[in-house]
């Protein structure tokens, strides 16, 4: 890949990891074919066995990174029990990676209500119909559940299911990685130190 404005430049000068993350996400929105906000979410189960799946980043503020899911799903149960997780973004079009580790807390009820209300009606009904991560005998069972909830909420706005909400990951560590020739990549890690961030360059 020829270096461009997006693939060259020195990100290692940045001192605010949130600001740098926002710049990289904005770049990725321009270059990824879809879902630039997709991130791998790593958790551990009650036996310390790792698990990982992709979710979408739906909010970012000074407290952290927000995503939405079913709290009774595998990830929901793992996050409620362990309160810790890691995220990984890989933007292939930019040859960039961001890794984030931190603590997990559910978002406030009103924050979840507001996001749920912004989703298409079909997705809101779907959140009721899907018993995410539990066995489903056949597709028809799911479609019947969707039809039943469509009848239940006919003529009204579906309320947010009590088991559907968001988690916020508050980072303690954020690492930025950028591809460089001959695998001699640039890596910069930020470690939270109460109100500030300590910055460390890492061997590739
Ligand atoms: C691009 C992409 C985005 C996804 N976004 C979400 C999401 O935001 N929330 C969610 O619950 N599942 C999302 N999924 C589905 C999850 O990867 C996963 O299959 C599901 O949440 C069940 O995970 P669990 O059994 O570990 O709880 C997404 C999948 C893909 C491929
Ligand atoms: C099951 C599920 N829940 C939630 C989401 C989050 O995205 P949205 O709120 O835009 O549906 C996704 C995105 N793929 C998803 O697959």
Coordinates of C-alpha atoms and ligand atoms in Angstrom, one line a residue:
X1 CA 0.0 0.0 0.0
X2 CA 1.4 3.4 -0.9
X3 CA 1.6 5.8 2.0
X4 CA -1.1 8.4 2.1
X5 CA -2.1 11.2 4.4
X6 CA -3.9 8.5 6.5
X7 CA -1.1 5.9 6.5
X8 CA 1.8 8.2 7.1
X9 CA 2.3 10.9 9.7
X10 CA 3.4 10.6 13.3
X11 CA 0.6 9.7 15.7
X12 CA 3.2 9.0 18.4
X13 CA 3.3 12.7 19.2
X14 CA -0.2 12.7 20.6
X15 CA -0.7 12.9 24.4
X16 CA -4.4 12.4 24.7
X17 CA -5.5 8.9 23.7
X18 CA -9.2 9.8 23.5
X19 CA -8.4 12.5 21.0
X20 CA -6.2 10.2 19.0
X21 CA -8.8 7.5 19.0
X22 CA -11.5 9.9 17.7
X23 CA -9.2 11.0 14.9
X24 CA -8.5 7.3 13.9
X25 CA -12.1 6.4 14.1
X26 CA -13.0 9.4 11.9
X27 CA -10.4 8.3 9.4
X28 CA -11.7 4.7 9.4
X29 CA -15.3 6.0 8.8
X30 CA -14.0 7.4 5.5
X31 CA -12.0 4.3 4.4
X32 CA -13.6 1.1 5.8
X33 CA -16.2 -0.6 3.6
X34 CA -18.6 -0.9 6.5
X35 CA -18.9 -0.9 10.3
X36 CA -15.8 1.2 11.1
X37 CA -17.2 1.1 14.7
X38 CA -16.9 -2.7 14.9
X39 CA -14.7 -3.9 17.7
X40 CA -13.8 -7.3 19.1
X41 CA -14.9 -7.5 22.7
X42 CA -13.0 -10.0 24.9
X43 CA -14.3 -11.3 28.1
X44 CA -13.6 -14.2 30.5
X45 CA -16.1 -16.6 31.9
X46 CA -16.4 -17.9 35.5
X47 CA -13.6 -20.4 34.8
X48 CA -11.2 -17.8 33.4
X49 CA -11.8 -19.1 29.9
X50 CA -11.6 -16.3 27.3
X51 CA -14.4 -15.4 24.9
X52 CA -14.5 -12.9 22.1
X53 CA -17.0 -11.5 19.6
X54 CA -17.6 -8.4 17.6
X55 CA -19.9 -5.6 18.8
X56 CA -20.5 -2.0 17.6
X57 CA -19.2 1.1 19.4
X58 CA -22.3 3.2 20.0
X59 CA -21.0 5.9 22.3
X60 CA -17.8 7.5 23.4
X61 CA -17.4 10.1 26.1
X62 CA -14.7 11.0 28.6
X63 CA -15.8 8.0 30.7
X64 CA -15.4 5.4 28.0
X65 CA -16.6 3.2 25.2
X66 CA -20.3 2.2 25.1
X67 CA -21.9 -0.8 23.4
X68 CA -25.4 -2.4 23.6
X69 CA -26.4 -6.0 24.0
X70 CA -28.6 -8.5 25.8
X71 CA -27.6 -8.7 29.4
X72 CA -28.7 -12.4 29.6
X73 CA -26.4 -13.3 26.7
X74 CA -23.1 -15.0 27.3
X75 CA -21.2 -11.7 27.1
X76 CA -23.8 -10.1 29.3
X77 CA -23.4 -12.7 32.0
X78 CA -19.6 -12.6 31.8
X79 CA -19.5 -8.8 32.0
X80 CA -21.9 -8.6 34.9
X81 CA -19.8 -11.2 36.8
X82 CA -16.3 -10.0 36.0
X83 CA -16.6 -6.2 35.4
X84 CA -13.6 -6.2 33.1
X85 CA -13.1 -6.6 29.4
X86 CA -10.9 -5.7 26.5
X87 CA -11.6 -4.2 23.1
X88 CA -9.7 -4.4 19.8
X89 CA -10.3 -2.4 16.7
X90 CA -8.6 -3.4 13.4
X91 CA -9.0 -1.1 10.5
X92 CA -7.6 -3.1 7.6
X93 CA -7.9 -0.1 5.1
X94 CA -5.6 1.9 7.4
X95 CA -3.4 -0.8 8.7
X96 CA -4.1 0.3 12.2
X97 CA -5.1 -1.4 15.4
X98 CA -6.3 -0.1 18.8
X99 CA -6.4 -2.2 21.9
X100 CA -8.2 -1.1 25.0
X101 CA -8.5 -2.7 28.4
X102 CA -10.6 -1.6 31.3
X103 CA -13.4 -1.9 33.7
X104 CA -17.1 -2.4 32.9
X105 CA -20.3 -0.8 34.2
X106 CA -23.8 -0.8 32.9
X107 CA -24.9 2.5 31.4
X108 CA -27.6 4.6 33.2
X109 CA -31.2 3.6 32.5
X110 CA -32.0 6.8 30.8
X111 CA -29.0 6.6 28.5
X112 CA -30.0 3.1 27.4
X113 CA -33.6 4.3 26.9
X114 CA -32.5 7.0 24.7
X115 CA -30.3 4.8 22.5
X116 CA -33.0 2.1 22.3
X117 CA -35.5 4.6 21.2
X118 CA -33.2 5.7 18.3
X119 CA -33.1 2.2 16.8
X120 CA -35.4 1.2 13.9
X121 CA -38.7 -0.3 15.1
X122 CA -37.7 -3.7 13.7
X123 CA -34.5 -3.7 15.8
X124 CA -36.5 -2.8 18.9
X125 CA -38.9 -5.6 18.3
X126 CA -36.0 -7.9 17.6
X127 CA -34.5 -7.1 21.0
X128 CA -37.7 -8.5 22.6
X129 CA -37.8 -11.5 20.3
X130 CA -34.2 -12.7 20.6
X131 CA -33.2 -14.7 23.6
X132 CA -29.6 -14.0 22.6
X133 CA -27.1 -16.8 22.9
X134 CA -29.7 -19.4 24.0
X135 CA -30.6 -22.4 21.9
X136 CA -33.1 -21.7 19.1
X137 CA -34.9 -24.8 17.7
X138 CA -35.5 -23.4 14.3
X139 CA -35.8 -20.1 12.4
X140 CA -39.6 -20.2 12.6
X141 CA -39.6 -20.0 16.3
X142 CA -37.8 -16.7 16.1
X143 CA -40.1 -15.4 13.4
X144 CA -43.1 -16.4 15.5
X145 CA -41.7 -14.5 18.5
X146 CA -41.1 -11.4 16.3
X147 CA -44.8 -11.6 15.1
X148 CA -46.0 -12.0 18.7
X149 CA -44.1 -8.9 19.8
X150 CA -45.3 -7.0 16.8
X151 CA -48.9 -7.7 17.9
X152 CA -48.2 -6.9 21.5
X153 CA -46.7 -3.5 20.6
X154 CA -49.2 -2.7 17.8
X155 CA -49.9 1.0 17.7
X156 CA -47.4 1.8 20.4
X157 CA -43.7 2.4 20.9
X158 CA -42.0 -0.7 22.2
X159 CA -40.5 -0.2 25.7
X160 CA -36.9 -1.2 26.2
X161 CA -36.7 -4.8 27.3
X162 CA -35.3 -4.9 30.9
X163 CA -32.6 -7.4 29.7
X164 CA -31.4 -5.1 26.9
X165 CA -29.0 -2.3 27.7
X166 CA -25.5 -0.9 27.4
X167 CA -22.1 -1.4 29.0
X168 CA -19.4 1.3 29.3
X169 CA -15.8 0.2 29.3
X170 CA -13.7 2.8 31.1
X171 CA -10.1 2.3 29.9
X172 CA -7.1 1.8 32.1
X173 CA -4.8 1.1 29.0
X174 CA -5.1 2.1 25.3
X175 CA -2.6 1.0 22.7
X176 CA -2.2 2.4 19.2
X177 CA -0.5 0.4 16.5
X178 CA 0.3 1.4 13.0
X179 CA 1.8 -0.7 10.3
X180 CA 5.4 0.2 9.2
X181 CA 7.6 -1.5 6.7
X182 CA 9.4 -4.8 7.6
X183 CA 7.2 -5.3 10.6
X184 CA 8.9 -2.5 12.4
X185 CA 5.6 -1.0 13.4
X186 CA 4.9 1.9 15.7
X187 CA 3.2 1.1 19.0
X188 CA 2.3 3.6 21.7
X189 CA 0.6 2.6 24.9
X190 CA -1.2 4.9 27.3
X191 CA -1.7 3.8 30.9
X192 CA -4.1 5.7 33.1
X193 CA -2.6 7.4 36.1
X194 CA -5.5 8.9 38.0
X195 CA -6.2 12.1 36.0
X196 CA -3.4 11.8 33.4
X197 CA -2.0 9.2 31.0
X198 CA 1.5 7.8 31.0
X199 CA 2.8 7.2 27.5
X200 CA 5.2 4.4 26.6
X201 CA 6.6 3.4 23.2
X202 CA 6.8 -0.4 22.7
X203 CA 8.9 -2.5 20.5
X204 CA 6.9 -3.8 17.6
Ligands
LIG1 C1 -20.1 -6.5 12.8 C2 -20.9 -7.1 13.9 C3 -21.5 -6.2 14.9 C4 -22.2 -6.8 16.0 N1 -22.7 -5.9 16.9 C5 -23.3 -6.4 18.0 C6 -23.7 -5.5 19.0 O1 -23.5 -4.3 19.0 N2 -24.4 -6.1 20.0 C7 -24.6 -7.4 20.2 O2 -25.2 -7.8 21.1 N3 -24.2 -8.3 19.2 C8 -23.5 -7.8 18.1 N4 -23.1 -8.7 17.2 C9 -23.2 -10.1 17.4 C10 -22.2 -10.6 18.3 O3 -20.9 -10.7 17.6 C11 -22.5 -12.0 18.9 O4 -22.8 -12.9 18.0 C12 -23.7 -11.9 19.9 O5 -23.8 -10.7 20.6 C13 -23.7 -13.1 20.9 O6 -22.5 -13.0 21.7 P1 -22.4 -13.8 23.1 O7 -23.0 -15.1 22.9 O8 -20.9 -13.8 23.3 O9 -23.1 -13.0 24.1 C14 -22.3 -8.2 16.1 C15 -21.7 -9.0 15.1 C16 -21.0 -8.5 14.1 C17 -20.3 -9.4 13.1
LIG2 C1 -27.7 -8.4 18.0 C2 -27.3 -7.0 17.9 N1 -27.6 -6.1 18.8 C3 -27.2 -4.8 18.7 C4 -26.4 -4.4 17.7 C5 -26.0 -2.9 17.7 O1 -26.3 -2.2 16.6 P1 -27.7 -1.5 16.4 O2 -28.2 -0.9 17.7 O3 -27.4 -0.5 15.3 O4 -28.7 -2.6 16.0 C6 -26.1 -5.3 16.7 C7 -25.3 -4.8 15.5 N2 -24.9 -5.7 14.5 C8 -26.5 -6.6 16.8 O5 -26.2 -7.6 15.8

